[in-house]
Amino acid sequence: MMEEVYLSLGSNIGNRQRYINNAIQMLGNNSQIIIDDVASYYETSPVGNVSQRSFINTAVKITTNLDPESLLSVIHTIEKSLRRTRKVHWGPRTLDIDIIFYGNQVINSDDLQIPHPETFNRKFVLVPVKQLIQRTFPYYEQINTAISKLDSQEQRLTKVPDTDNSQDTIEKAITDILAAIGDDPQRDGLVETPNRVSRMYSEIFSSVGLKDFSDYKLFHSEESGKSKMVIMNHIPFYSMCEHHLMPFFGTVNVAYVPNNGTIIGLSKIPRLVDFVSHKLTLQEQVTDDILDQLNQILSPKGVAVVIDARHMCVEMRGVKKSGSTTRTVRFDGDFDDNAPLQNEFLSSIEVN
């Protein structure tokens, strides 16, 4: 049996509209879900007394033959694939999809409550949903009453375009910059440059706003009497300096001492390096982020990170010292107070 279902979607990390648009597309790609209608998009003030960026919110009406639990499973899969992040309730998130109404059903289970328990307290849920319902909808009057009540409270909603205009915004900005430096954006060599830069930015800034690395798998290795240090050296990385919007690049050297035999797949360490470096940042921050993420993922006995990098803001401008290298070092846990362990790791960098 097909049921009419109303979903609420929100995001306030990274490219908010892109996350929501991708989620709607993924819902529609499911053979058991039909997208009937999508409400307007609203920029909304956050709730819950958590200091954070404003949200983009909308609502979607779907028709589906999935039961509520199966639909919730599909939603969780979509959220995970779009790198959902949320550490605290009502806190920042890349994507949040809630089932607000599922036909006329009322569900109260450990995993699912329908209508959603916060529905009639959240203007950013009710206003988009109201656009999609008919006057015959069972909760129509209750929704109207709740919106009227919430109008007196500080829940700001501002309608925004429902398409992701970030690429157009970047292209216009690059065109303006080219003109501002005295060049001609319409000459043959530059006419496609704004589009190229926009596409490049989507790749090199792919981790903007994301806090936690999730693309990894852990394994268990039988421990002997002594813990074995795991070292991966000379991992190439590229990033962009947040001070001058210029590249810095080099190599990352990582070591950790496993705890209780827990190890991470070796191919995931370079992916972690890419994750922390694909944003506007500093070399010192990349060093800290790699160490902090490994601590969070593995809870190891110790972590060491050394980065050697060249900075174009040093070589191309200012002091113009070509070929100079900056090294950042961070030790934690067993590495912090064990000089032989530090020396073994540092020696491995020079040997390689």
Short mmCIF file of N, CA and C in Angstrom, two decimals, residues 176-331:
data_model
loop_
_atom_site.label_atom_id
_atom_site.label_comp_id
_atom_site.label_asym_id
_atom_site.label_seq_id
_atom_site.Cartn_x
_atom_site.Cartn_y
_atom_site.Cartn_z
N ASP A 176 35.01 38.98 -11.71
CA ASP A 176 35.24 40.32 -11.14
C ASP A 176 36.71 40.50 -10.75
N ILE A 177 37.32 39.46 -10.20
CA ILE A 177 38.73 39.55 -9.80
C ILE A 177 39.62 39.74 -11.02
N LEU A 178 39.34 38.97 -12.08
CA LEU A 178 40.14 39.10 -13.30
C LEU A 178 40.07 40.53 -13.84
N ALA A 179 38.88 41.11 -13.81
CA ALA A 179 38.74 42.49 -14.28
C ALA A 179 39.44 43.47 -13.33
N ALA A 180 39.35 43.18 -12.01
CA ALA A 180 39.92 44.10 -11.02
C ALA A 180 41.44 44.15 -11.09
N ILE A 181 42.09 43.06 -11.50
CA ILE A 181 43.55 43.08 -11.60
C ILE A 181 44.02 43.68 -12.92
N GLY A 182 43.05 44.03 -13.78
CA GLY A 182 43.40 44.72 -15.01
C GLY A 182 43.41 43.85 -16.24
N ASP A 183 42.97 42.60 -16.11
CA ASP A 183 42.94 41.72 -17.29
C ASP A 183 41.54 41.75 -17.90
N ASP A 184 41.40 41.08 -19.02
CA ASP A 184 40.14 41.05 -19.75
C ASP A 184 39.51 39.67 -19.60
N PRO A 185 38.46 39.51 -18.81
CA PRO A 185 37.85 38.19 -18.62
C PRO A 185 37.32 37.56 -19.90
N GLN A 186 37.15 38.37 -20.96
CA GLN A 186 36.59 37.86 -22.21
C GLN A 186 37.65 37.43 -23.21
N ARG A 187 38.94 37.62 -22.89
CA ARG A 187 39.95 37.19 -23.86
C ARG A 187 40.01 35.67 -23.89
N ASP A 188 40.53 35.12 -25.00
CA ASP A 188 40.45 33.69 -25.26
C ASP A 188 40.99 32.85 -24.11
N GLY A 189 42.12 33.26 -23.54
CA GLY A 189 42.73 32.43 -22.51
C GLY A 189 42.00 32.42 -21.19
N LEU A 190 41.10 33.41 -20.99
CA LEU A 190 40.43 33.55 -19.70
C LEU A 190 38.93 33.28 -19.73
N VAL A 191 38.36 33.18 -20.89
CA VAL A 191 36.90 33.13 -20.97
C VAL A 191 36.33 31.92 -20.22
N GLU A 192 37.05 30.82 -20.15
CA GLU A 192 36.57 29.63 -19.44
C GLU A 192 37.18 29.48 -18.05
N THR A 193 38.05 30.41 -17.68
CA THR A 193 38.73 30.31 -16.38
C THR A 193 37.78 30.33 -15.19
N PRO A 194 36.77 31.21 -15.12
CA PRO A 194 35.87 31.18 -13.96
C PRO A 194 35.21 29.82 -13.75
N ASN A 195 34.79 29.17 -14.84
CA ASN A 195 34.18 27.85 -14.70
C ASN A 195 35.19 26.82 -14.23
N ARG A 196 36.42 26.89 -14.75
CA ARG A 196 37.46 25.96 -14.32
C ARG A 196 37.75 26.12 -12.83
N VAL A 197 37.84 27.37 -12.39
CA VAL A 197 38.13 27.63 -10.97
C VAL A 197 36.99 27.11 -10.09
N SER A 198 35.76 27.33 -10.50
CA SER A 198 34.62 26.87 -9.73
C SER A 198 34.64 25.35 -9.56
N ARG A 199 34.91 24.64 -10.66
CA ARG A 199 34.98 23.17 -10.59
C ARG A 199 36.16 22.72 -9.74
N MET A 200 37.28 23.43 -9.83
CA MET A 200 38.45 23.10 -9.03
C MET A 200 38.15 23.29 -7.54
N TYR A 201 37.47 24.38 -7.20
CA TYR A 201 37.17 24.65 -5.80
C TYR A 201 36.31 23.55 -5.18
N SER A 202 35.38 22.99 -5.95
CA SER A 202 34.53 21.93 -5.41
C SER A 202 35.35 20.71 -5.03
N GLU A 203 36.50 20.53 -5.67
CA GLU A 203 37.37 19.41 -5.35
C GLU A 203 38.31 19.73 -4.20
N ILE A 204 39.02 20.85 -4.28
CA ILE A 204 40.06 21.11 -3.28
C ILE A 204 39.50 21.63 -1.96
N PHE A 205 38.22 22.03 -1.96
CA PHE A 205 37.57 22.45 -0.71
C PHE A 205 36.45 21.49 -0.32
N SER A 206 36.59 20.24 -0.67
CA SER A 206 35.51 19.27 -0.46
C SER A 206 35.24 18.96 1.01
N SER A 207 36.15 19.33 1.91
CA SER A 207 35.94 19.03 3.34
C SER A 207 35.53 20.25 4.15
N VAL A 208 35.24 21.35 3.50
CA VAL A 208 34.88 22.57 4.23
C VAL A 208 33.67 22.30 5.13
N GLY A 209 33.81 22.64 6.39
CA GLY A 209 32.71 22.48 7.35
C GLY A 209 32.63 21.13 8.01
N LEU A 210 33.30 20.12 7.46
CA LEU A 210 33.22 18.77 8.02
C LEU A 210 34.25 18.60 9.12
N LYS A 211 33.83 18.02 10.23
CA LYS A 211 34.69 17.90 11.41
C LYS A 211 35.29 16.51 11.58
N ASP A 212 34.54 15.48 11.23
CA ASP A 212 34.95 14.12 11.58
C ASP A 212 35.16 13.26 10.34
N PHE A 213 36.29 12.58 10.30
CA PHE A 213 36.61 11.65 9.22
C PHE A 213 35.87 10.33 9.47
N SER A 214 35.15 9.84 8.47
CA SER A 214 34.36 8.62 8.66
C SER A 214 34.67 7.52 7.65
N ASP A 215 35.50 7.83 6.66
CA ASP A 215 35.78 6.86 5.60
C ASP A 215 36.93 5.94 6.01
N TYR A 216 36.69 5.10 7.01
CA TYR A 216 37.74 4.21 7.48
C TYR A 216 37.14 2.89 7.96
N LYS A 217 38.02 1.92 8.14
CA LYS A 217 37.63 0.62 8.69
C LYS A 217 38.71 0.18 9.66
N LEU A 218 38.27 -0.29 10.81
CA LEU A 218 39.21 -0.74 11.83
C LEU A 218 39.36 -2.26 11.81
N PHE A 219 40.53 -2.72 12.20
CA PHE A 219 40.82 -4.15 12.25
C PHE A 219 41.44 -4.46 13.61
N HIS A 220 41.46 -5.75 13.93
CA HIS A 220 42.08 -6.17 15.19
C HIS A 220 43.29 -7.04 14.88
N SER A 221 44.42 -6.67 15.47
CA SER A 221 45.66 -7.42 15.32
C SER A 221 46.03 -8.00 16.67
N GLU A 222 46.37 -9.30 16.68
CA GLU A 222 46.76 -9.94 17.93
C GLU A 222 47.99 -9.26 18.51
N GLU A 223 47.89 -8.88 19.78
CA GLU A 223 49.01 -8.21 20.44
C GLU A 223 50.00 -9.22 21.00
N SER A 224 51.27 -8.88 20.85
CA SER A 224 52.32 -9.66 21.50
C SER A 224 52.64 -8.95 22.82
N GLY A 225 53.73 -9.29 23.43
CA GLY A 225 54.10 -8.67 24.70
C GLY A 225 54.39 -7.19 24.55
N LYS A 226 54.79 -6.76 23.37
CA LYS A 226 55.11 -5.35 23.15
C LYS A 226 54.26 -4.80 22.00
N SER A 227 53.78 -3.58 22.18
CA SER A 227 53.01 -2.94 21.13
C SER A 227 53.92 -2.56 19.97
N LYS A 228 53.44 -2.73 18.75
CA LYS A 228 54.21 -2.42 17.55
C LYS A 228 53.83 -1.05 17.04
N MET A 229 54.83 -0.24 16.73
CA MET A 229 54.56 1.07 16.15
C MET A 229 54.24 0.92 14.68
N VAL A 230 53.18 1.59 14.23
CA VAL A 230 52.78 1.61 12.82
C VAL A 230 53.20 2.96 12.24
N ILE A 231 53.99 2.94 11.18
CA ILE A 231 54.52 4.18 10.59
C ILE A 231 54.13 4.24 9.11
N MET A 232 53.66 5.40 8.68
CA MET A 232 53.46 5.66 7.25
C MET A 232 54.09 7.01 6.94
N ASN A 233 55.07 7.01 6.07
CA ASN A 233 55.85 8.22 5.80
C ASN A 233 55.62 8.75 4.39
N HIS A 234 55.93 10.04 4.24
CA HIS A 234 55.96 10.73 2.95
C HIS A 234 54.65 10.61 2.18
N ILE A 235 53.56 10.87 2.88
CA ILE A 235 52.24 10.92 2.24
C ILE A 235 52.08 12.31 1.63
N PRO A 236 51.93 12.41 0.32
CA PRO A 236 51.79 13.74 -0.29
C PRO A 236 50.48 14.40 0.10
N PHE A 237 50.50 15.71 0.25
CA PHE A 237 49.26 16.45 0.51
C PHE A 237 49.34 17.82 -0.13
N TYR A 238 48.16 18.39 -0.38
CA TYR A 238 48.03 19.73 -0.94
C TYR A 238 46.89 20.43 -0.21
N SER A 239 47.12 21.67 0.16
CA SER A 239 46.07 22.41 0.84
C SER A 239 46.17 23.88 0.45
N MET A 240 45.25 24.69 1.01
CA MET A 240 45.20 26.12 0.70
C MET A 240 45.27 26.92 2.00
N CYS A 241 46.19 27.87 2.03
CA CYS A 241 46.39 28.70 3.20
C CYS A 241 45.21 29.66 3.39
N GLU A 242 44.67 29.69 4.59
CA GLU A 242 43.52 30.54 4.84
C GLU A 242 43.88 32.02 4.95
N HIS A 243 45.17 32.33 5.03
CA HIS A 243 45.60 33.73 5.14
C HIS A 243 45.70 34.42 3.78
N HIS A 244 46.17 33.67 2.76
CA HIS A 244 46.40 34.29 1.46
C HIS A 244 45.71 33.57 0.29
N LEU A 245 44.98 32.50 0.60
CA LEU A 245 44.34 31.70 -0.45
C LEU A 245 45.38 31.23 -1.47
N MET A 246 46.53 30.80 -0.98
CA MET A 246 47.58 30.27 -1.84
C MET A 246 47.93 28.86 -1.36
N PRO A 247 48.44 28.02 -2.27
CA PRO A 247 48.68 26.63 -1.91
C PRO A 247 49.88 26.46 -0.96
N PHE A 248 49.79 25.45 -0.12
CA PHE A 248 50.97 24.89 0.54
C PHE A 248 50.87 23.37 0.40
N PHE A 249 52.01 22.73 0.26
CA PHE A 249 52.01 21.31 -0.07
C PHE A 249 53.29 20.66 0.41
N GLY A 250 53.26 19.36 0.54
CA GLY A 250 54.45 18.65 1.01
C GLY A 250 54.12 17.22 1.36
N THR A 251 54.70 16.74 2.47
CA THR A 251 54.50 15.34 2.86
C THR A 251 54.14 15.25 4.34
N VAL A 252 53.33 14.25 4.64
CA VAL A 252 52.91 13.97 6.01
C VAL A 252 53.52 12.64 6.44
N ASN A 253 54.03 12.61 7.66
CA ASN A 253 54.58 11.39 8.25
C ASN A 253 53.79 11.10 9.53
N VAL A 254 53.27 9.89 9.62
CA VAL A 254 52.38 9.53 10.73
C VAL A 254 52.85 8.23 11.37
N ALA A 255 52.76 8.17 12.69
CA ALA A 255 53.01 6.93 13.42
C ALA A 255 52.04 6.84 14.58
N TYR A 256 51.65 5.62 14.92
CA TYR A 256 50.85 5.43 16.12
C TYR A 256 51.18 4.07 16.74
N VAL A 257 50.95 3.99 18.02
CA VAL A 257 51.14 2.74 18.76
C VAL A 257 49.75 2.19 19.07
N PRO A 258 49.37 1.05 18.50
CA PRO A 258 48.00 0.53 18.70
C PRO A 258 47.70 0.24 20.16
N ASN A 259 46.44 0.34 20.48
CA ASN A 259 45.94 0.02 21.81
C ASN A 259 44.99 -1.17 21.69
N ASN A 260 45.26 -2.22 22.45
CA ASN A 260 44.44 -3.43 22.41
C ASN A 260 44.33 -4.03 21.01
N GLY A 261 45.37 -3.84 20.22
CA GLY A 261 45.42 -4.46 18.89
C GLY A 261 44.55 -3.79 17.84
N THR A 262 43.99 -2.61 18.12
CA THR A 262 43.12 -1.93 17.15
C THR A 262 43.97 -1.13 16.17
N ILE A 263 43.80 -1.44 14.88
CA ILE A 263 44.55 -0.75 13.84
C ILE A 263 43.58 -0.26 12.77
N ILE A 264 44.03 0.72 11.98
CA ILE A 264 43.23 1.26 10.89
C ILE A 264 43.84 0.80 9.57
N GLY A 265 42.99 0.55 8.56
CA GLY A 265 43.49 0.17 7.24
C GLY A 265 44.48 1.20 6.72
N LEU A 266 45.60 0.75 6.22
CA LEU A 266 46.67 1.67 5.82
C LEU A 266 46.22 2.64 4.73
N SER A 267 45.37 2.19 3.84
CA SER A 267 44.93 3.09 2.76
C SER A 267 44.09 4.24 3.29
N LYS A 268 43.58 4.09 4.51
CA LYS A 268 42.72 5.14 5.07
C LYS A 268 43.52 6.31 5.64
N ILE A 269 44.78 6.08 5.95
CA ILE A 269 45.58 7.19 6.49
C ILE A 269 45.80 8.27 5.43
N PRO A 270 46.19 7.92 4.19
CA PRO A 270 46.25 8.98 3.16
C PRO A 270 44.90 9.65 2.92
N ARG A 271 43.82 8.88 3.03
CA ARG A 271 42.49 9.50 2.87
C ARG A 271 42.20 10.47 4.01
N LEU A 272 42.65 10.13 5.20
CA LEU A 272 42.51 11.05 6.33
C LEU A 272 43.30 12.33 6.07
N VAL A 273 44.49 12.19 5.53
CA VAL A 273 45.31 13.36 5.20
C VAL A 273 44.58 14.25 4.19
N ASP A 274 44.01 13.64 3.16
CA ASP A 274 43.23 14.41 2.18
C ASP A 274 42.05 15.11 2.85
N PHE A 275 41.36 14.39 3.73
CA PHE A 275 40.18 14.94 4.39
C PHE A 275 40.51 16.22 5.16
N VAL A 276 41.58 16.19 5.95
CA VAL A 276 41.88 17.35 6.80
C VAL A 276 42.50 18.50 6.00
N SER A 277 43.03 18.20 4.81
CA SER A 277 43.72 19.24 4.04
C SER A 277 42.85 19.86 2.95
N HIS A 278 41.68 19.28 2.64
CA HIS A 278 40.83 19.81 1.58
C HIS A 278 39.90 20.89 2.11
N LYS A 279 40.51 21.94 2.66
CA LYS A 279 39.77 23.09 3.17
C LYS A 279 40.77 24.23 3.36
N LEU A 280 40.27 25.41 3.63
CA LEU A 280 41.15 26.51 3.99
C LEU A 280 41.68 26.27 5.40
N THR A 281 43.02 26.24 5.55
CA THR A 281 43.58 25.85 6.83
C THR A 281 45.02 26.35 6.93
N LEU A 282 45.72 25.87 7.94
CA LEU A 282 47.13 26.18 8.16
C LEU A 282 47.88 24.87 8.38
N GLN A 283 49.19 24.88 8.14
CA GLN A 283 49.96 23.66 8.33
C GLN A 283 49.88 23.19 9.79
N GLU A 284 49.93 24.12 10.71
CA GLU A 284 49.82 23.75 12.12
C GLU A 284 48.49 23.06 12.41
N GLN A 285 47.42 23.55 11.77
CA GLN A 285 46.10 22.96 12.00
C GLN A 285 45.99 21.58 11.37
N VAL A 286 46.57 21.41 10.18
CA VAL A 286 46.56 20.08 9.54
C VAL A 286 47.26 19.07 10.45
N THR A 287 48.38 19.47 11.05
CA THR A 287 49.11 18.59 11.97
C THR A 287 48.23 18.18 13.15
N ASP A 288 47.59 19.18 13.75
CA ASP A 288 46.71 18.90 14.90
C ASP A 288 45.53 18.04 14.50
N ASP A 289 44.92 18.34 13.34
CA ASP A 289 43.72 17.60 12.93
C ASP A 289 44.01 16.13 12.68
N ILE A 290 45.14 15.82 12.04
CA ILE A 290 45.49 14.42 11.80
C ILE A 290 45.65 13.68 13.12
N LEU A 291 46.39 14.29 14.04
CA LEU A 291 46.60 13.64 15.34
C LEU A 291 45.29 13.48 16.10
N ASP A 292 44.47 14.53 16.12
CA ASP A 292 43.21 14.46 16.87
C ASP A 292 42.26 13.43 16.28
N GLN A 293 42.20 13.36 14.95
CA GLN A 293 41.32 12.38 14.32
C GLN A 293 41.76 10.95 14.61
N LEU A 294 43.07 10.70 14.56
CA LEU A 294 43.57 9.36 14.87
C LEU A 294 43.28 9.00 16.33
N ASN A 295 43.44 9.95 17.22
CA ASN A 295 43.10 9.70 18.63
C ASN A 295 41.62 9.36 18.78
N GLN A 296 40.78 10.10 18.08
CA GLN A 296 39.34 9.88 18.17
C GLN A 296 38.94 8.53 17.59
N ILE A 297 39.55 8.15 16.48
CA ILE A 297 39.18 6.91 15.80
C ILE A 297 39.73 5.68 16.51
N LEU A 298 41.00 5.75 16.93
CA LEU A 298 41.72 4.55 17.40
C LEU A 298 41.90 4.46 18.91
N SER A 299 41.87 5.58 19.59
CA SER A 299 42.27 5.63 21.01
C SER A 299 43.59 4.89 21.22
N PRO A 300 44.63 5.26 20.46
CA PRO A 300 45.89 4.53 20.52
C PRO A 300 46.68 4.91 21.78
N LYS A 301 47.78 4.17 21.97
CA LYS A 301 48.66 4.50 23.10
C LYS A 301 49.47 5.76 22.82
N GLY A 302 49.68 6.07 21.57
CA GLY A 302 50.42 7.27 21.21
C GLY A 302 50.31 7.56 19.74
N VAL A 303 50.45 8.84 19.37
CA VAL A 303 50.41 9.27 17.97
C VAL A 303 51.52 10.28 17.75
N ALA A 304 52.14 10.23 16.56
CA ALA A 304 53.14 11.21 16.17
C ALA A 304 52.84 11.67 14.75
N VAL A 305 52.96 12.98 14.52
CA VAL A 305 52.72 13.53 13.19
C VAL A 305 53.82 14.56 12.90
N VAL A 306 54.47 14.41 11.74
CA VAL A 306 55.44 15.39 11.27
C VAL A 306 55.06 15.77 9.84
N ILE A 307 54.99 17.07 9.58
CA ILE A 307 54.66 17.55 8.24
C ILE A 307 55.77 18.48 7.76
N ASP A 308 56.24 18.24 6.54
CA ASP A 308 57.19 19.14 5.86
C ASP A 308 56.48 19.72 4.64
N ALA A 309 56.46 21.05 4.55
CA ALA A 309 55.69 21.65 3.47
C ALA A 309 56.34 22.92 2.94
N ARG A 310 56.07 23.20 1.67
CA ARG A 310 56.44 24.45 1.03
C ARG A 310 55.19 25.32 0.93
N HIS A 311 55.37 26.63 1.14
CA HIS A 311 54.25 27.56 1.15
C HIS A 311 54.43 28.60 0.06
N MET A 312 53.48 28.64 -0.86
CA MET A 312 53.58 29.60 -1.96
C MET A 312 53.44 31.04 -1.48
N CYS A 313 52.81 31.25 -0.31
CA CYS A 313 52.73 32.61 0.20
C CYS A 313 54.09 33.09 0.72
N VAL A 314 55.01 32.16 0.95
CA VAL A 314 56.39 32.51 1.31
C VAL A 314 57.26 32.64 0.06
N GLU A 315 57.04 31.75 -0.92
CA GLU A 315 57.92 31.68 -2.08
C GLU A 315 57.55 32.66 -3.19
N MET A 316 56.27 33.01 -3.32
CA MET A 316 55.84 33.86 -4.43
C MET A 316 55.64 35.31 -4.04
N ARG A 317 55.55 35.59 -2.75
CA ARG A 317 55.28 36.97 -2.31
C ARG A 317 56.11 37.22 -1.04
N GLY A 318 56.04 38.42 -0.55
CA GLY A 318 56.71 38.73 0.70
C GLY A 318 58.21 38.52 0.62
N VAL A 319 58.74 37.61 1.45
CA VAL A 319 60.18 37.38 1.50
C VAL A 319 60.71 36.65 0.27
N LYS A 320 59.84 35.95 -0.47
CA LYS A 320 60.21 35.26 -1.72
C LYS A 320 61.41 34.36 -1.56
N LYS A 321 61.34 33.46 -0.57
CA LYS A 321 62.41 32.50 -0.32
C LYS A 321 62.06 31.16 -0.96
N SER A 322 62.47 30.99 -2.19
CA SER A 322 62.12 29.81 -2.97
C SER A 322 62.74 28.55 -2.37
N GLY A 323 61.94 27.48 -2.32
CA GLY A 323 62.44 26.18 -1.88
C GLY A 323 62.49 25.99 -0.38
N SER A 324 62.11 26.98 0.41
CA SER A 324 62.16 26.84 1.87
C SER A 324 61.08 25.88 2.33
N THR A 325 61.38 25.15 3.40
CA THR A 325 60.46 24.13 3.92
C THR A 325 60.14 24.43 5.37
N THR A 326 58.88 24.25 5.72
CA THR A 326 58.43 24.41 7.10
C THR A 326 58.09 23.04 7.67
N ARG A 327 58.59 22.74 8.86
CA ARG A 327 58.28 21.47 9.53
C ARG A 327 57.43 21.74 10.77
N THR A 328 56.35 20.98 10.92
CA THR A 328 55.55 21.00 12.15
C THR A 328 55.56 19.60 12.74
N VAL A 329 55.64 19.54 14.07
CA VAL A 329 55.77 18.26 14.78
C VAL A 329 54.78 18.24 15.93
N ARG A 330 54.12 17.11 16.11
CA ARG A 330 53.22 16.95 17.25
C ARG A 330 53.33 15.51 17.75
N PHE A 331 53.58 15.35 19.05
CA PHE A 331 53.62 14.05 19.71
C PHE A 331 52.52 13.99 20.75
#
